[in-house]
Tab-separated table of C-alpha atoms in Angstrom:
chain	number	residue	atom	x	y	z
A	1	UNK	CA	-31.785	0.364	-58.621
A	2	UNK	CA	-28.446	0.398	-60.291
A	3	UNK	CA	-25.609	-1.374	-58.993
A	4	UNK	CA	-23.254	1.848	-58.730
A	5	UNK	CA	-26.482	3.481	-56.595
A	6	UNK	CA	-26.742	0.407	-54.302
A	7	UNK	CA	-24.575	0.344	-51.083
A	8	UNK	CA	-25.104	-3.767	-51.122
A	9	UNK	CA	-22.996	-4.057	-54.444
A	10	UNK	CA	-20.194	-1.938	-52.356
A	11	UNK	CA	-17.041	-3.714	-50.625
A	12	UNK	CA	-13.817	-2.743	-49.623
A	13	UNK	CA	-11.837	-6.068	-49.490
A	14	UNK	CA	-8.534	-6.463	-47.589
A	15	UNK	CA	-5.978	-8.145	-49.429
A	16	UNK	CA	-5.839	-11.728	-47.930
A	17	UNK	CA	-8.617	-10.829	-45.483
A	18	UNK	CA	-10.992	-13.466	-46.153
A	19	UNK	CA	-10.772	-16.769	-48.707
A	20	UNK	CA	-12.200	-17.409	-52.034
A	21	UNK	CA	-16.016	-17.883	-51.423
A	22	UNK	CA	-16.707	-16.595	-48.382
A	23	UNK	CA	-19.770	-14.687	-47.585
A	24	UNK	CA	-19.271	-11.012	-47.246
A	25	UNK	CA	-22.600	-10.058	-47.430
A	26	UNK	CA	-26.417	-11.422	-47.602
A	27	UNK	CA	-30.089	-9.725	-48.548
A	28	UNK	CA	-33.231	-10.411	-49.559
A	29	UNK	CA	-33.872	-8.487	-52.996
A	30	UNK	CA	-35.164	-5.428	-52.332
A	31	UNK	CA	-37.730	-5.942	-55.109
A	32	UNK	CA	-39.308	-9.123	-56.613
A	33	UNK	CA	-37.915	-10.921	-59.261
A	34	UNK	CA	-39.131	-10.841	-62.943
A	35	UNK	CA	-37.724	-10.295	-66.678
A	36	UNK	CA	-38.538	-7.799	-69.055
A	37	UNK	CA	-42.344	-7.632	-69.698
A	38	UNK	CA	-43.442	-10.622	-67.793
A	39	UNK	CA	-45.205	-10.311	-64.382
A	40	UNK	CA	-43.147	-10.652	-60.852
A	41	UNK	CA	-42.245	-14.395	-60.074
A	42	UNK	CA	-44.075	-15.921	-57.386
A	43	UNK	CA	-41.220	-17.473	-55.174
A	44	UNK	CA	-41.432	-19.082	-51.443
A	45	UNK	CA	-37.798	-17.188	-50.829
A	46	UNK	CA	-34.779	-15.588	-52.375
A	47	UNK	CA	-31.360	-14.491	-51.867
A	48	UNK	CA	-29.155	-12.268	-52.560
A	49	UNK	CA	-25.252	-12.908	-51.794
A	50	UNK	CA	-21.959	-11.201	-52.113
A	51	UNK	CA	-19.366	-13.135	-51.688
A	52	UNK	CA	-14.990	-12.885	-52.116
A	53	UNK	CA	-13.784	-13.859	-54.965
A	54	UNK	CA	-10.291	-13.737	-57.814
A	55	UNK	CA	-10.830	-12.626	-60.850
A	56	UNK	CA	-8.440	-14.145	-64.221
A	57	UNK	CA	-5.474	-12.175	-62.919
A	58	UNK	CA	-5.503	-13.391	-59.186
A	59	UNK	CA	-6.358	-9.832	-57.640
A	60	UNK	CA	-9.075	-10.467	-55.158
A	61	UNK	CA	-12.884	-8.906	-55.904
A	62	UNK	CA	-16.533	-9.911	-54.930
A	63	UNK	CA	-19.507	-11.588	-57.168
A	64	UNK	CA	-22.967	-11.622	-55.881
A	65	UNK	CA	-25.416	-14.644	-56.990
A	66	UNK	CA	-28.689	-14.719	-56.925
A	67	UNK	CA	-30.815	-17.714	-55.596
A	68	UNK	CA	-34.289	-18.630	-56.209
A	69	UNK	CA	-36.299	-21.207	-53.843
A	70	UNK	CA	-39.121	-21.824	-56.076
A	71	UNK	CA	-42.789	-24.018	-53.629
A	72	UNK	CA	-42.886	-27.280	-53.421
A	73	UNK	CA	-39.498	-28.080	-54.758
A	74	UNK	CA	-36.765	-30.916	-54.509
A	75	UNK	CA	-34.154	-29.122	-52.482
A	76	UNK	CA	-31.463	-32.269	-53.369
A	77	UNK	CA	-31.857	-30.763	-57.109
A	78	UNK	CA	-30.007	-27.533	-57.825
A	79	UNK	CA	-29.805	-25.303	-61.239
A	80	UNK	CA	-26.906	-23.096	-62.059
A	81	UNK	CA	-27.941	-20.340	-65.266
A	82	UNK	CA	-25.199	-17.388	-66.103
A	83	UNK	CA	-24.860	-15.065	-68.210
A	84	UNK	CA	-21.686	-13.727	-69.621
């Protein structure tokens, strides 16, 4: 599913209604995780979150990041990967 034909990607944000990083919304993915042409990751949970945000002018919008909880892992370690 596209992000314009998914209602979790939608938000209507108040100006001043809520401060940078707070949590606006929070799913499971509503289908497993995996790249192009390699098989569905096998995952013990993950997350999906939408969350308030500024963008470079100041003018408040949301993000949404992605986390992974691979088994038998060291929750004290955490890895950040974006793409832009």
């Amino acid at each position: 599913t596209l992000p314009k034909d998914d209602a979790f990607y939608t938000m209507t944000i108040l100006s001043g209604g809520s401060a940078p990083g707070a949590i606006m919304k929070h799913r499971t993915p509503p289908a497993r995780i995996s790249a192009v042409g390699f098989a569905a990751v096998n995952l013990e949970n993950r997350h999906q979150i939408l969350y308030r945000t500024n963008e470079f002018f100041g003018n408040v919008t949301t993000t949404v990041i992605t986390v992974l909880v691979s088994y038998k892992v060291d929750r004290m370690i955490i890895i950040s990967y974006q793409l832009a």
